Short mmCIF file of C-alpha atoms in Angstrom, two decimals:
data_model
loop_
_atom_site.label_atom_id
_atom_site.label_comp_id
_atom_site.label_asym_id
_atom_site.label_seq_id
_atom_site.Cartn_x
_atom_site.Cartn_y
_atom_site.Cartn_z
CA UNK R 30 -20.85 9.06 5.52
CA UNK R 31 -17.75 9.45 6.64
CA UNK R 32 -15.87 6.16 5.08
CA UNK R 33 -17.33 7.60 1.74
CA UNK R 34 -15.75 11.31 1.88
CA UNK R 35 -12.39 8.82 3.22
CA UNK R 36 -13.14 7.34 -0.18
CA UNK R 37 -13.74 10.26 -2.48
CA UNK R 38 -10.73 11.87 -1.00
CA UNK R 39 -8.61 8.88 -1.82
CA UNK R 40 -10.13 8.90 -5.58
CA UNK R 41 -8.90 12.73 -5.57
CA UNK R 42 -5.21 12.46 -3.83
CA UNK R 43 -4.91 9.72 -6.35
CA UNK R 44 -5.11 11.33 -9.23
CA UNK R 45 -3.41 14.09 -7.95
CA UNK R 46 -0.28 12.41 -6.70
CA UNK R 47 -0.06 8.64 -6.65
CA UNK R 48 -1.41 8.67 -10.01
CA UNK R 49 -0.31 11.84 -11.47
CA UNK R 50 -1.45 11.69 -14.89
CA UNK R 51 2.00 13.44 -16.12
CA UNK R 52 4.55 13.21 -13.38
CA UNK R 53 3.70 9.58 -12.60
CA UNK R 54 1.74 7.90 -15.79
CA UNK R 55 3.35 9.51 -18.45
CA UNK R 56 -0.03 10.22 -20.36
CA UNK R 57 -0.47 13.07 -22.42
CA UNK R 58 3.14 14.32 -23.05
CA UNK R 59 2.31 16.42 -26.23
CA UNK R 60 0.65 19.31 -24.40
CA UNK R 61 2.71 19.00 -21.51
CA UNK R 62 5.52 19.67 -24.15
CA UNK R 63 4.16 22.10 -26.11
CA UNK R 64 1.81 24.16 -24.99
CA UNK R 65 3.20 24.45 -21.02
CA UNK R 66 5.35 27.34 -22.21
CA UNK R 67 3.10 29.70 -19.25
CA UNK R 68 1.04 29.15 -16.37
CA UNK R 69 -2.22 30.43 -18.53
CA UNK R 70 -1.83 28.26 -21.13
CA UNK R 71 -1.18 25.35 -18.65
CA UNK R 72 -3.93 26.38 -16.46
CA UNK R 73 -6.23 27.03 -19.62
CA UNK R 74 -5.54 23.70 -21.39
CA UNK R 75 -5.89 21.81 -17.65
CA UNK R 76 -9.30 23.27 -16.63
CA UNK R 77 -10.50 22.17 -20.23
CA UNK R 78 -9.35 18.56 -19.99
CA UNK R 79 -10.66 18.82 -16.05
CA UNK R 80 -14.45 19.66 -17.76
CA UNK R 81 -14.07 16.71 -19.79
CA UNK R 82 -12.21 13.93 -18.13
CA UNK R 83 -15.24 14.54 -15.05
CA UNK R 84 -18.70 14.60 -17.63
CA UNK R 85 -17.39 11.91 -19.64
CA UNK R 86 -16.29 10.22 -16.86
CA UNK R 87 -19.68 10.53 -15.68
CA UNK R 88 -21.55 9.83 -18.89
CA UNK R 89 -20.02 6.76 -19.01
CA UNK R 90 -20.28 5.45 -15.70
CA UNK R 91 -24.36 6.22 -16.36
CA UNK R 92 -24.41 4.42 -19.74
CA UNK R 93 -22.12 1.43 -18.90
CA UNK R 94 -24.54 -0.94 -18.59
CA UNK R 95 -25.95 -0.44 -22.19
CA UNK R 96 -22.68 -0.37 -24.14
CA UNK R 97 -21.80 -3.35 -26.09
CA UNK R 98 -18.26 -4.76 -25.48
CA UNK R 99 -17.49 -4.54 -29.29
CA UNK R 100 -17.93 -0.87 -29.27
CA UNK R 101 -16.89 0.61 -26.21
CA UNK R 102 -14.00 2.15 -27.43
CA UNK R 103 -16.15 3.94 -30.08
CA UNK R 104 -18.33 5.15 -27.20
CA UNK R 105 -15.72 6.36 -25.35
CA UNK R 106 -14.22 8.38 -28.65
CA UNK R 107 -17.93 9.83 -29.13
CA UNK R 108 -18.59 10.86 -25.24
CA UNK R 109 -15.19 12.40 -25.51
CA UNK R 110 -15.41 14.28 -28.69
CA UNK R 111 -18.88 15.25 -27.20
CA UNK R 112 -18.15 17.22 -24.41
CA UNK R 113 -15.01 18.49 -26.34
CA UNK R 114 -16.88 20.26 -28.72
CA UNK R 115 -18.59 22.01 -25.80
CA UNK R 116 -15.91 22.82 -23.92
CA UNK R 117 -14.15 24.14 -27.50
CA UNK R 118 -17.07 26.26 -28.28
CA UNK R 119 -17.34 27.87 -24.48
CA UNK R 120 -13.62 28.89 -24.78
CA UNK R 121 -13.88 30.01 -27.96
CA UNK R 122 -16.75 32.20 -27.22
CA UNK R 123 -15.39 33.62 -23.61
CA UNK R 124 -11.83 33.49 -23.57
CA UNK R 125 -10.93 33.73 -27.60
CA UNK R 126 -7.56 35.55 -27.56
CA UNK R 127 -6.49 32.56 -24.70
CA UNK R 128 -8.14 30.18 -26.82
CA UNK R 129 -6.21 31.42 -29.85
CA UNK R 130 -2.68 30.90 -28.60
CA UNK R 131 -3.66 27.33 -27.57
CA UNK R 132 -3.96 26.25 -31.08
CA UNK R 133 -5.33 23.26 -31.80
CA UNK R 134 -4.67 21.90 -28.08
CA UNK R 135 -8.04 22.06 -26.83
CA UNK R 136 -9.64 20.28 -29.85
CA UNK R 137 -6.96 17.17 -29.82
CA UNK R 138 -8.22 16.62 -25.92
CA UNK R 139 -10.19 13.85 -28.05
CA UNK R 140 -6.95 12.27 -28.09
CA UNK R 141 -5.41 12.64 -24.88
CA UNK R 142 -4.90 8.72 -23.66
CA UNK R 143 -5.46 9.75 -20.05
CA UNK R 144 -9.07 10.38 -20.74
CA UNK R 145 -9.73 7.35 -22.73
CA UNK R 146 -7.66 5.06 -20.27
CA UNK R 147 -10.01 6.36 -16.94
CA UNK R 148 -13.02 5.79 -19.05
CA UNK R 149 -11.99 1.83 -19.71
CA UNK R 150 -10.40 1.04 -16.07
CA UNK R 151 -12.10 3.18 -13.82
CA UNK R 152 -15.80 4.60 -15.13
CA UNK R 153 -16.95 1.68 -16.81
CA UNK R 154 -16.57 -0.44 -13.75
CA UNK R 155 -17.79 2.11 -10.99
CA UNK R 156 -20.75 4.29 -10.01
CA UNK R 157 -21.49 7.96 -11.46
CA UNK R 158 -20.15 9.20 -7.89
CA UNK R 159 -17.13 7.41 -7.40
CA UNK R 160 -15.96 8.22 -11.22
CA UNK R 161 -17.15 12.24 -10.90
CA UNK R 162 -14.52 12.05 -8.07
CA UNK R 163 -12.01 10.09 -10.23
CA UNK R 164 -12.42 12.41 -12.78
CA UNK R 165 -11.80 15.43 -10.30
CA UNK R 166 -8.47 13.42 -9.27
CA UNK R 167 -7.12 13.09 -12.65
CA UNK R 168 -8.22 16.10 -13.95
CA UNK R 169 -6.48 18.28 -11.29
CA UNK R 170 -3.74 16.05 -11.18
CA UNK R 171 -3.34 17.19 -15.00
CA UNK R 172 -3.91 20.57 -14.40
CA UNK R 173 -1.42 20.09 -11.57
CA UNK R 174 1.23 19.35 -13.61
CA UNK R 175 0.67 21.68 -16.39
CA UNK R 176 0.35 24.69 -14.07
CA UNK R 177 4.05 23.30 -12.60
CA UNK R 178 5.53 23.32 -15.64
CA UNK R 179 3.99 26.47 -17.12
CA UNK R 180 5.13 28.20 -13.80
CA UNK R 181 8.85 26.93 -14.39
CA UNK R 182 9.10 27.76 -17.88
CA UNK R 183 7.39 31.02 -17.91
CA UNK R 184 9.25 32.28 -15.15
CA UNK R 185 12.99 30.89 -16.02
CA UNK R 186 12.47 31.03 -19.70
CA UNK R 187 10.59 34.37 -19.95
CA UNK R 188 11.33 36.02 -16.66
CA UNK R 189 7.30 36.46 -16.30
CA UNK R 190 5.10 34.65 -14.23
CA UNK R 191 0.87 35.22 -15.29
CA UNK R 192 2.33 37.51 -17.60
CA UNK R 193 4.14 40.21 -15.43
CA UNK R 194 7.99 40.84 -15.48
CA UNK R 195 9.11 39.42 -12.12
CA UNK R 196 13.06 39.12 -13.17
CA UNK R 197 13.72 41.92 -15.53
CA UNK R 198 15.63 39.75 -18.06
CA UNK R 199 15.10 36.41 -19.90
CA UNK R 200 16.84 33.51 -17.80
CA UNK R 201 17.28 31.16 -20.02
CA UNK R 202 15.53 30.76 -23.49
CA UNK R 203 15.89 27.46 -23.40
CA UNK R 204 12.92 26.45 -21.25
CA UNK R 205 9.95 27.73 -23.77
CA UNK R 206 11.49 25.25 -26.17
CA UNK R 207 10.32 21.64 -26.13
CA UNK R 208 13.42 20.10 -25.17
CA UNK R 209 13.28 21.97 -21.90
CA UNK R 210 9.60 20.34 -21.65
CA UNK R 211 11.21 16.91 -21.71
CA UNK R 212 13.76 17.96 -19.29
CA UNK R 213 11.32 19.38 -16.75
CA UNK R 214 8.72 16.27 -16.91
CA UNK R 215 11.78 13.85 -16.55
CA UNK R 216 12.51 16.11 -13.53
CA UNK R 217 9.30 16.19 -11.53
CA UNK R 218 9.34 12.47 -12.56
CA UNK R 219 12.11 11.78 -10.32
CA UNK R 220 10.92 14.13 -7.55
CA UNK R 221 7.86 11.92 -7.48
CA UNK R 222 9.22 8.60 -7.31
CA UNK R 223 11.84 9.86 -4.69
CA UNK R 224 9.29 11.25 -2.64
CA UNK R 225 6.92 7.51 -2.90
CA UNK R 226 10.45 6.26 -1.94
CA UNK R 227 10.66 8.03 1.43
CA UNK R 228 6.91 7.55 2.29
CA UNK R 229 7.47 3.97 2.12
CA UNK R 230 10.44 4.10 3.83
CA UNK R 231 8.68 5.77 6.59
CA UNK R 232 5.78 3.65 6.39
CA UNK R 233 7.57 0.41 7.11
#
């Protein structure tokens, strides 16, 4: 029991950290661009692709075994789009003005390559347990990463943070705009790979 929780854990820090799906893969850079401009929107958009990344994740690591090479990645498009829609329709329902200032975000999740790529190198070659875990790594990694950048940019570009003045006066404009989104992933790219660097270090 215990080498498994070791094991689910591992699946989890991975995502969140070793694999980041943002600060260390690179995946998904057009909502961590544009829409990271707050820490709702970040956290919005990250629980949504959390929801999805775990139940297909799962759905596919259950159906593996009957899906025909030639049209896996047609599977994987459908499960997606699948659990999208619900998703979509939940926030739409529940949350609508939030939902509303995401745009069309939520519904190009069908998109995102992170979700498709965990689906063809990690699902379809494990059990339902080991990829609902994998699915919680990435998709908190994810959510990680949009909630950091939301957090930056709302505060230094807006002087808010969740929405409530915390500075009194607008930093600098220039972090709601995308080119600030760049600048900030490139950022907490670096911070990542120098902090791998030191574990290593201290590993050897």
């Amino acid at each position: 029991m215990a080498a498994t929780t070791k094991t689910n854990m591992q699946l989890v820090v991975n995502g969140l950290l070793n694999e980041n799906p943002i600060f260390r893969l690179a995946l998904s850079m057009c909502p961590a661009v544009g829409i990271s401009t707050t820490v709702a929107n970040g956290l919005l958009l990250g629980v949504a692709v959390l929801f999805v990344q775990v139940f297909s994740s799962c759905t596919i690591a259950l159906i593996k075994d009957h899906i025909h090479p030639r049209i896996r990645i047609p599977t994987y498009t459908l499960t997606i789009a699948t659990w999208v829609t619900v998703i979509d329709l939940v926030l739409a329902a529940y949350l609508p003005v939030a939902y509303k200032a995401m745009g069309i975000f939520v519904r190009l999740i069908v998109a995102f390559a992170i979700i498709t790529m965990r689906l063809e190198v990690f699902a379809c070659r494990n059990t339902v347990v080991a990829s609902f875990w994998d699915g919680i790594g990435m998709g908190f990694g994810f959510m990680f990463g949009m909630v950091v950048l939301g957090g930056v940019r709302e505060v230094m570009g807006m002087g808010t943070f969740l929405g409530y003045d915390v500075l009194g006066f607008r930093p600098m404009l220039f972090f709601v705009l995308p080119a600030a989104g760049f600048f900030l992933v490139g950022f907490m790219m670096a911070v990542f790979n120098y902090v791998e660097t030191l574990y290593q270090r201290r590993a050897r």
